[in-house]
Each structure stands twice: as structure tokens, then as C-alpha cells.
Amino acid sequence: QQQVKQSPQSLIVQKGGISIINCAYENTAFDYFPWYQQFPGKGPALLIAIRPDVSEKKEGRFTISFNKSAKQFSLHIMDSQPGDSATYFCAATPTGTASKLTFGTGTRLQVTL
Amino acid sequence: KAGVTQTPRYLIKTRGQQVTLSCSPISGHRSVSWYQQTPGQGLQFLFEYFSETQRNKGNFPGRFSGRQFSNSRSEMNVSTLELGDSALYLCASSLTVSVQRAGANVLTFGAGSRLTVL
């Protein structure tokens, strides 16, 4: 049973554009939502994370928007750059088991010139 | 500061064999988690160890096992390999098992061990 649904599967954005990746979860016990970035040949790296007590968190060009009532959260990459081309995974976990992440299926982002 | 080190990086086995993968966490990190990454199933949690004790376990058969040593290094073992076990096996380390302390539980992943079963 997939508990975190991620879309789109792939995304092509022009340089300078906004990349938006969406995730939805089912398990109401989830209360920690990180996003990971993975480049080919590398392991995933934490990009940004949010807890449900805030609706938005911004770090540089990356913003997470969180809608607790809809059980949805999204990643926005502003001013997308070719170096952002990677696979992005949303994830979720309950507090106290933060290493047991449930991942989304991933979004392959390509930023073109 | 050295990152998470996984060995070997690549290996090829045949069905029925067993394999042992090793993970050295970041110095000072006491929690080690293992994930399986495949194109079909994505990233799936295998198990987590903290202070040499298994704290959490995913939905994998008993052929998948692990352990953690007193220096926090961890190994995972897969016995009686099947074709479907071909995957990238990722190890991640963190300071603790909880997010109670903000920023204390960032999972840092290694580059993985790519297992091919023929």
C-alpha cells in the first residue's frame, strides 16, 4: 500500500522557471515531511523538511507548502537551474520513527537552457 | 567530515547465493537505517539500528537481516538471493532515531551498494 503519492513522474522546466512537485499522504500519524534530492550515482540528500505546525517553509529557492486538512504538500523550486536537474523524492514519517521514512515514487526533473 | 561509506559499491551475485553489505556511518551518528531502491518499488525501508539494537523493521522477508556493531558500523545480509533482490541498497545514518530535537535527525545517505543478481 503506497502511503505517499507523488506527481508528476517527470517534469521538464525551462531555466528560470518554477518547478512544482506534489505529494499526498494517507497516514494521519505522519508529522515530519522531508524532501530529498538524488543525483545519478549518489544517495538521496535532504533538501528541506517541514512539520505540520507550519503551512510553508522556505530555504533559498526551495519552498515547501503544506496543507494539513488536505493531507498534501508540495515542493516549489523557484528560478530553476540546470544544476537542479535530479530526481526529487518526498517522504513522510511519524515523530519518533524519523528514520523509517515512507517515500514517494520520485519526480525526475530536467531543467533545460 | 567523512560521509556515510558503503562497501562494496557494486557487486554481482547469482541466485541462491548470499551477500553482505557494509555501512560506516558518519562519526558520532548512532542510528543506521537501510533502504532498498528499485525502479519498480522506489525507496523502501528495510530496518534501522540504534545502539546495536534493531529499532524498526520494514516489510521484507526474513532473508533480509542486519546488525550493528559497538562502533555503530552496520552490515546487512541477504540470503538465498532472488532475481528481484537486484537493487541499490542505501544506508543512512543519523544522530538519533527521533525528530524530537530539531535538526538532530537529518538522515545522511551513502552512495549505495548496487547489487545485481543473475
mmCIF file of C-alpha atoms in Angstrom:
data_model
loop_
_atom_site.group_PDB
_atom_site.id
_atom_site.type_symbol
_atom_site.label_atom_id
_atom_site.label_comp_id
_atom_site.label_asym_id
_atom_site.label_seq_id
_atom_site.Cartn_x
_atom_site.Cartn_y
_atom_site.Cartn_z
ATOM 1 C CA GLN A 1 0.000 0.000 0.000
ATOM 2 C CA GLN A 2 1.518 3.242 -1.161
ATOM 3 C CA GLN A 3 1.037 5.795 1.565
ATOM 4 C CA VAL A 4 2.685 8.754 -0.156
ATOM 5 C CA LYS A 5 1.627 9.565 -3.699
ATOM 6 C CA GLN A 6 3.908 11.824 -5.730
ATOM 7 C CA SER A 7 3.323 13.589 -9.027
ATOM 8 C CA PRO A 8 4.349 14.210 -11.695
ATOM 9 C CA GLN A 9 6.626 11.306 -12.512
ATOM 10 C CA SER A 10 8.755 13.564 -14.695
ATOM 11 C CA LEU A 11 8.969 17.273 -15.268
ATOM 12 C CA ILE A 12 10.708 19.470 -17.814
ATOM 13 C CA VAL A 13 11.135 23.118 -16.921
ATOM 14 C CA GLN A 14 12.974 25.908 -18.654
ATOM 15 C CA LYS A 15 15.809 27.661 -16.881
ATOM 16 C CA GLY A 16 14.401 30.389 -14.680
ATOM 17 C CA GLY A 17 11.002 28.749 -14.426
ATOM 18 C CA ILE A 18 9.193 27.327 -11.410
ATOM 19 C CA SER A 19 9.234 23.591 -10.773
ATOM 20 C CA ILE A 20 6.334 22.226 -8.738
ATOM 21 C CA ILE A 21 6.148 18.703 -7.354
ATOM 22 C CA ASN A 22 3.158 17.481 -5.394
ATOM 23 C CA CYS A 23 2.694 14.807 -2.769
ATOM 24 C CA ALA A 24 -0.290 13.462 -0.884
ATOM 25 C CA TYR A 25 -0.301 11.196 2.128
ATOM 26 C CA GLU A 26 -2.837 8.992 3.819
ATOM 27 C CA ASN A 27 -1.427 8.178 7.221
ATOM 28 C CA THR A 28 -2.532 10.848 9.690
ATOM 29 C CA ALA A 29 0.253 9.776 12.040
ATOM 30 C CA PHE A 30 2.797 11.303 9.672
ATOM 31 C CA ASP A 31 4.115 14.555 11.071
ATOM 32 C CA TYR A 32 7.527 15.076 9.536
ATOM 33 C CA PHE A 33 7.829 15.665 5.803
ATOM 34 C CA PRO A 34 11.275 15.910 4.203
ATOM 35 C CA TRP A 35 12.190 16.295 0.574
ATOM 36 C CA TYR A 36 15.249 14.562 -0.825
ATOM 37 C CA GLN A 37 17.248 15.277 -3.959
ATOM 38 C CA GLN A 38 19.128 12.499 -5.711
ATOM 39 C CA PHE A 39 21.672 12.817 -8.478
ATOM 40 C CA PRO A 40 22.697 9.820 -10.602
ATOM 41 C CA GLY A 41 25.172 7.614 -8.805
ATOM 42 C CA LYS A 42 24.557 9.330 -5.469
ATOM 43 C CA GLY A 43 22.390 8.679 -2.477
ATOM 44 C CA PRO A 44 19.443 10.960 -1.684
ATOM 45 C CA ALA A 45 20.330 14.178 0.127
ATOM 46 C CA LEU A 46 17.990 16.126 2.377
ATOM 47 C CA LEU A 47 16.827 19.296 0.691
ATOM 48 C CA ILE A 48 14.256 20.771 3.020
ATOM 49 C CA ALA A 49 11.758 19.478 5.585
ATOM 50 C CA ILE A 50 8.582 20.671 7.251
ATOM 51 C CA ARG A 51 6.342 19.801 10.168
ATOM 52 C CA PRO A 52 2.563 20.265 10.001
ATOM 53 C CA ASP A 53 2.513 23.109 12.508
ATOM 54 C CA VAL A 54 3.540 25.498 9.705
ATOM 55 C CA SER A 55 1.988 25.926 6.263
ATOM 56 C CA GLU A 56 5.103 26.997 4.445
ATOM 57 C CA LYS A 57 8.858 26.802 4.784
ATOM 58 C CA LYS A 58 11.351 28.497 2.531
ATOM 59 C CA GLU A 59 15.054 27.899 2.163
ATOM 60 C CA GLY A 60 16.649 29.827 -0.644
ATOM 61 C CA ARG A 61 14.966 28.902 -3.911
ATOM 62 C CA PHE A 62 13.178 25.927 -2.354
ATOM 63 C CA THR A 63 9.781 26.214 -0.670
ATOM 64 C CA ILE A 64 7.541 23.589 0.869
ATOM 65 C CA SER A 65 3.829 24.320 1.027
ATOM 66 C CA PHE A 66 1.815 22.187 3.423
ATOM 67 C CA ASN A 67 -1.959 21.676 3.602
ATOM 68 C CA LYS A 68 -2.739 19.592 6.641
ATOM 69 C CA SER A 69 -6.502 19.352 6.057
ATOM 70 C CA ALA A 70 -5.987 18.074 2.511
ATOM 71 C CA LYS A 71 -3.034 15.917 3.560
ATOM 72 C CA GLN A 72 -0.967 17.370 0.743
ATOM 73 C CA PHE A 73 2.387 19.057 0.470
ATOM 74 C CA SER A 74 4.401 20.358 -2.405
ATOM 75 C CA LEU A 75 7.889 21.489 -3.331
ATOM 76 C CA HIS A 76 8.399 24.647 -5.324
ATOM 77 C CA ILE A 77 11.761 25.353 -6.925
ATOM 78 C CA MET A 78 11.961 28.980 -7.939
ATOM 79 C CA ASP A 79 14.303 30.192 -10.689
ATOM 80 C CA SER A 80 15.057 26.591 -11.654
ATOM 81 C CA GLN A 81 18.617 25.981 -12.834
ATOM 82 C CA PRO A 82 20.170 23.194 -14.929
ATOM 83 C CA GLY A 83 22.037 22.113 -11.795
ATOM 84 C CA ASP A 84 18.665 21.336 -10.211
ATOM 85 C CA SER A 85 18.173 18.512 -12.708
ATOM 86 C CA ALA A 86 17.815 15.481 -10.459
ATOM 87 C CA THR A 87 15.230 13.137 -9.024
ATOM 88 C CA TYR A 88 13.215 14.511 -6.134
ATOM 89 C CA PHE A 89 11.521 12.392 -3.509
ATOM 90 C CA CYS A 90 9.000 13.482 -0.945
ATOM 91 C CA ALA A 91 8.816 11.451 2.229
ATOM 92 C CA ALA A 92 6.906 11.234 5.464
ATOM 93 C CA THR A 93 7.242 9.651 8.877
ATOM 94 C CA PRO A 94 5.724 9.857 12.325
ATOM 95 C CA THR A 95 7.707 11.596 15.041
ATOM 96 C CA GLY A 96 9.745 9.093 16.976
ATOM 97 C CA THR A 97 10.414 6.869 13.989
ATOM 98 C CA ALA A 98 12.033 9.510 11.857
ATOM 99 C CA SER A 99 14.422 7.089 10.220
ATOM 100 C CA LYS A 100 11.560 4.947 8.926
ATOM 101 C CA LEU A 101 10.669 7.156 6.007
ATOM 102 C CA THR A 102 7.885 6.374 3.575
ATOM 103 C CA PHE A 103 8.982 7.772 0.248
ATOM 104 C CA GLY A 104 7.027 8.934 -2.746
ATOM 105 C CA THR A 105 7.845 7.391 -6.101
ATOM 106 C CA GLY A 106 10.064 10.250 -7.213
ATOM 107 C CA THR A 107 9.977 13.008 -9.825
ATOM 108 C CA ARG A 108 12.675 13.268 -12.422
ATOM 109 C CA LEU A 109 13.252 16.972 -13.052
ATOM 110 C CA GLN A 110 15.038 18.234 -16.125
ATOM 111 C CA VAL A 111 15.804 21.924 -16.384
ATOM 112 C CA THR A 112 16.567 22.992 -19.923
ATOM 113 C CA LEU A 113 18.531 26.021 -21.113
ATOM 114 C CA LYS B 1 33.942 15.246 7.984
ATOM 115 C CA ALA B 2 33.635 11.925 6.187
ATOM 116 C CA GLY B 3 30.201 10.947 4.940
ATOM 117 C CA VAL B 4 28.449 7.610 5.054
ATOM 118 C CA THR B 5 30.637 4.963 3.462
ATOM 119 C CA GLN B 6 29.164 1.880 1.870
ATOM 120 C CA THR B 7 31.086 -1.095 0.564
ATOM 121 C CA PRO B 8 31.186 -2.642 -1.887
ATOM 122 C CA ARG B 9 29.793 -0.153 -4.363
ATOM 123 C CA TYR B 10 28.982 -2.762 -6.981
ATOM 124 C CA LEU B 11 28.606 -6.491 -6.837
ATOM 125 C CA ILE B 12 27.195 -9.304 -8.918
ATOM 126 C CA LYS B 13 25.801 -12.477 -7.406
ATOM 127 C CA THR B 14 23.843 -15.445 -8.673
ATOM 128 C CA ARG B 15 20.520 -16.738 -7.442
ATOM 129 C CA GLY B 16 20.747 -18.697 -4.240
ATOM 130 C CA GLN B 17 23.910 -17.014 -3.022
ATOM 131 C CA GLN B 18 24.077 -14.693 -0.085
ATOM 132 C CA VAL B 19 25.546 -11.234 0.197
ATOM 133 C CA THR B 20 26.781 -8.975 2.985
ATOM 134 C CA LEU B 21 26.883 -5.218 2.609
ATOM 135 C CA SER B 22 28.710 -2.862 4.927
ATOM 136 C CA CYS B 23 27.980 0.650 6.100
ATOM 137 C CA SER B 24 30.173 3.016 8.109
ATOM 138 C CA PRO B 25 28.104 5.920 9.459
ATOM 139 C CA ILE B 26 29.214 9.477 9.986
ATOM 140 C CA SER B 27 31.363 9.735 13.074
ATOM 141 C CA GLY B 28 29.149 10.273 16.105
ATOM 142 C CA HIS B 29 25.995 9.025 14.433
ATOM 143 C CA ARG B 30 24.437 6.156 16.320
ATOM 144 C CA SER B 31 21.455 5.347 14.155
ATOM 145 C CA VAL B 32 21.853 3.434 10.910
ATOM 146 C CA SER B 33 18.995 2.706 8.541
ATOM 147 C CA TRP B 34 18.903 0.617 5.395
ATOM 148 C CA TYR B 35 16.761 1.194 2.330
ATOM 149 C CA GLN B 36 16.253 -0.714 -0.899
ATOM 150 C CA GLN B 37 15.845 1.331 -4.078
ATOM 151 C CA THR B 38 14.436 -0.234 -7.247
ATOM 152 C CA PRO B 39 12.857 1.323 -10.347
ATOM 153 C CA GLY B 40 9.600 -0.500 -9.673
ATOM 154 C CA GLN B 41 9.165 -0.125 -5.923
ATOM 155 C CA GLY B 42 11.163 3.030 -5.298
ATOM 156 C CA LEU B 43 12.782 3.565 -1.914
ATOM 157 C CA GLN B 44 11.659 1.129 0.716
ATOM 158 C CA PHE B 45 12.696 0.971 4.349
ATOM 159 C CA LEU B 46 14.407 -2.241 5.396
ATOM 160 C CA PHE B 47 15.411 -1.737 9.030
ATOM 161 C CA GLU B 48 17.022 0.604 11.488
ATOM 162 C CA TYR B 49 19.587 0.013 14.186
ATOM 163 C CA PHE B 50 20.418 2.174 17.156
ATOM 164 C CA SER B 51 22.978 1.244 19.788
ATOM 165 C CA GLU B 52 23.280 -2.262 18.344
ATOM 166 C CA THR B 53 19.523 -2.876 18.632
ATOM 167 C CA GLN B 54 17.059 -3.140 15.806
ATOM 168 C CA ARG B 55 14.530 -0.370 16.439
ATOM 169 C CA ASN B 56 12.326 -0.571 13.379
ATOM 170 C CA LYS B 57 11.765 -3.064 10.618
ATOM 171 C CA GLY B 58 10.133 -2.773 7.211
ATOM 172 C CA ASN B 59 8.058 -5.313 5.332
ATOM 173 C CA PHE B 60 10.771 -7.510 3.930
ATOM 174 C CA PRO B 61 11.147 -11.291 4.266
ATOM 175 C CA GLY B 62 13.414 -12.847 6.835
ATOM 176 C CA ARG B 63 16.082 -13.368 4.176
ATOM 177 C CA PHE B 64 16.984 -9.757 4.827
ATOM 178 C CA SER B 65 18.807 -9.226 8.079
ATOM 179 C CA GLY B 66 21.167 -6.765 9.621
ATOM 180 C CA ARG B 67 23.246 -5.957 12.612
ATOM 181 C CA GLN B 68 25.093 -3.080 14.155
ATOM 182 C CA PHE B 69 28.395 -3.171 15.947
ATOM 183 C CA SER B 70 29.523 -1.256 19.010
ATOM 184 C CA ASN B 71 31.296 1.311 16.813
ATOM 185 C CA SER B 72 27.932 1.945 15.030
ATOM 186 C CA ARG B 73 29.082 0.310 11.806
ATOM 187 C CA SER B 74 26.357 -1.813 10.307
ATOM 188 C CA GLU B 75 26.033 -4.738 7.969
ATOM 189 C CA MET B 76 23.070 -6.131 6.153
ATOM 190 C CA ASN B 77 22.812 -9.630 4.794
ATOM 191 C CA VAL B 78 20.568 -11.089 2.159
ATOM 192 C CA SER B 79 20.446 -14.866 1.973
ATOM 193 C CA THR B 80 19.180 -17.097 -0.822
ATOM 194 C CA LEU B 81 19.268 -14.281 -3.347
ATOM 195 C CA GLU B 82 16.452 -13.904 -5.842
ATOM 196 C CA LEU B 83 16.433 -12.007 -9.126
ATOM 197 C CA GLY B 84 14.101 -9.458 -7.542
ATOM 198 C CA ASP B 85 16.722 -8.562 -4.961
ATOM 199 C CA SER B 86 18.654 -6.678 -7.623
ATOM 200 C CA ALA B 87 18.632 -3.134 -6.335
ATOM 201 C CA LEU B 88 20.567 -0.240 -4.950
ATOM 202 C CA TYR B 89 20.909 -0.728 -1.206
ATOM 203 C CA LEU B 90 21.265 2.537 0.639
ATOM 204 C CA CYS B 91 22.478 3.093 4.139
ATOM 205 C CA ALA B 92 21.679 6.260 6.049
ATOM 206 C CA SER B 93 22.945 7.468 9.378
ATOM 207 C CA SER B 94 21.648 10.000 11.874
ATOM 208 C CA LEU B 95 22.350 11.178 15.389
ATOM 209 C CA THR B 96 19.169 9.801 16.915
ATOM 210 C CA VAL B 97 16.026 7.918 15.970
ATOM 211 C CA SER B 98 13.652 10.754 16.690
ATOM 212 C CA VAL B 99 12.877 14.195 15.322
ATOM 213 C CA GLN B 100 12.173 15.448 18.822
ATOM 214 C CA ARG B 101 15.319 17.527 18.644
ATOM 215 C CA ALA B 102 15.057 19.810 15.647
ATOM 216 C CA GLY B 103 17.788 19.135 13.169
ATOM 217 C CA ALA B 104 19.135 16.204 15.128
ATOM 218 C CA ASN B 105 17.725 13.582 12.894
ATOM 219 C CA VAL B 106 18.774 14.536 9.412
ATOM 220 C CA LEU B 107 19.286 11.313 7.528
ATOM 221 C CA THR B 108 22.529 11.319 5.583
ATOM 222 C CA PHE B 109 22.638 8.659 2.891
ATOM 223 C CA GLY B 110 25.624 6.892 1.451
ATOM 224 C CA ALA B 111 26.054 6.381 -2.289
ATOM 225 C CA GLY B 112 24.732 2.844 -2.016
ATOM 226 C CA SER B 113 25.752 -0.657 -2.956
ATOM 227 C CA ARG B 114 24.386 -1.753 -6.303
ATOM 228 C CA LEU B 115 23.580 -5.449 -6.251
ATOM 229 C CA THR B 116 22.878 -7.376 -9.422
ATOM 230 C CA VAL B 117 21.525 -10.903 -9.094
ATOM 231 C CA LEU B 118 21.890 -13.120 -12.156
#
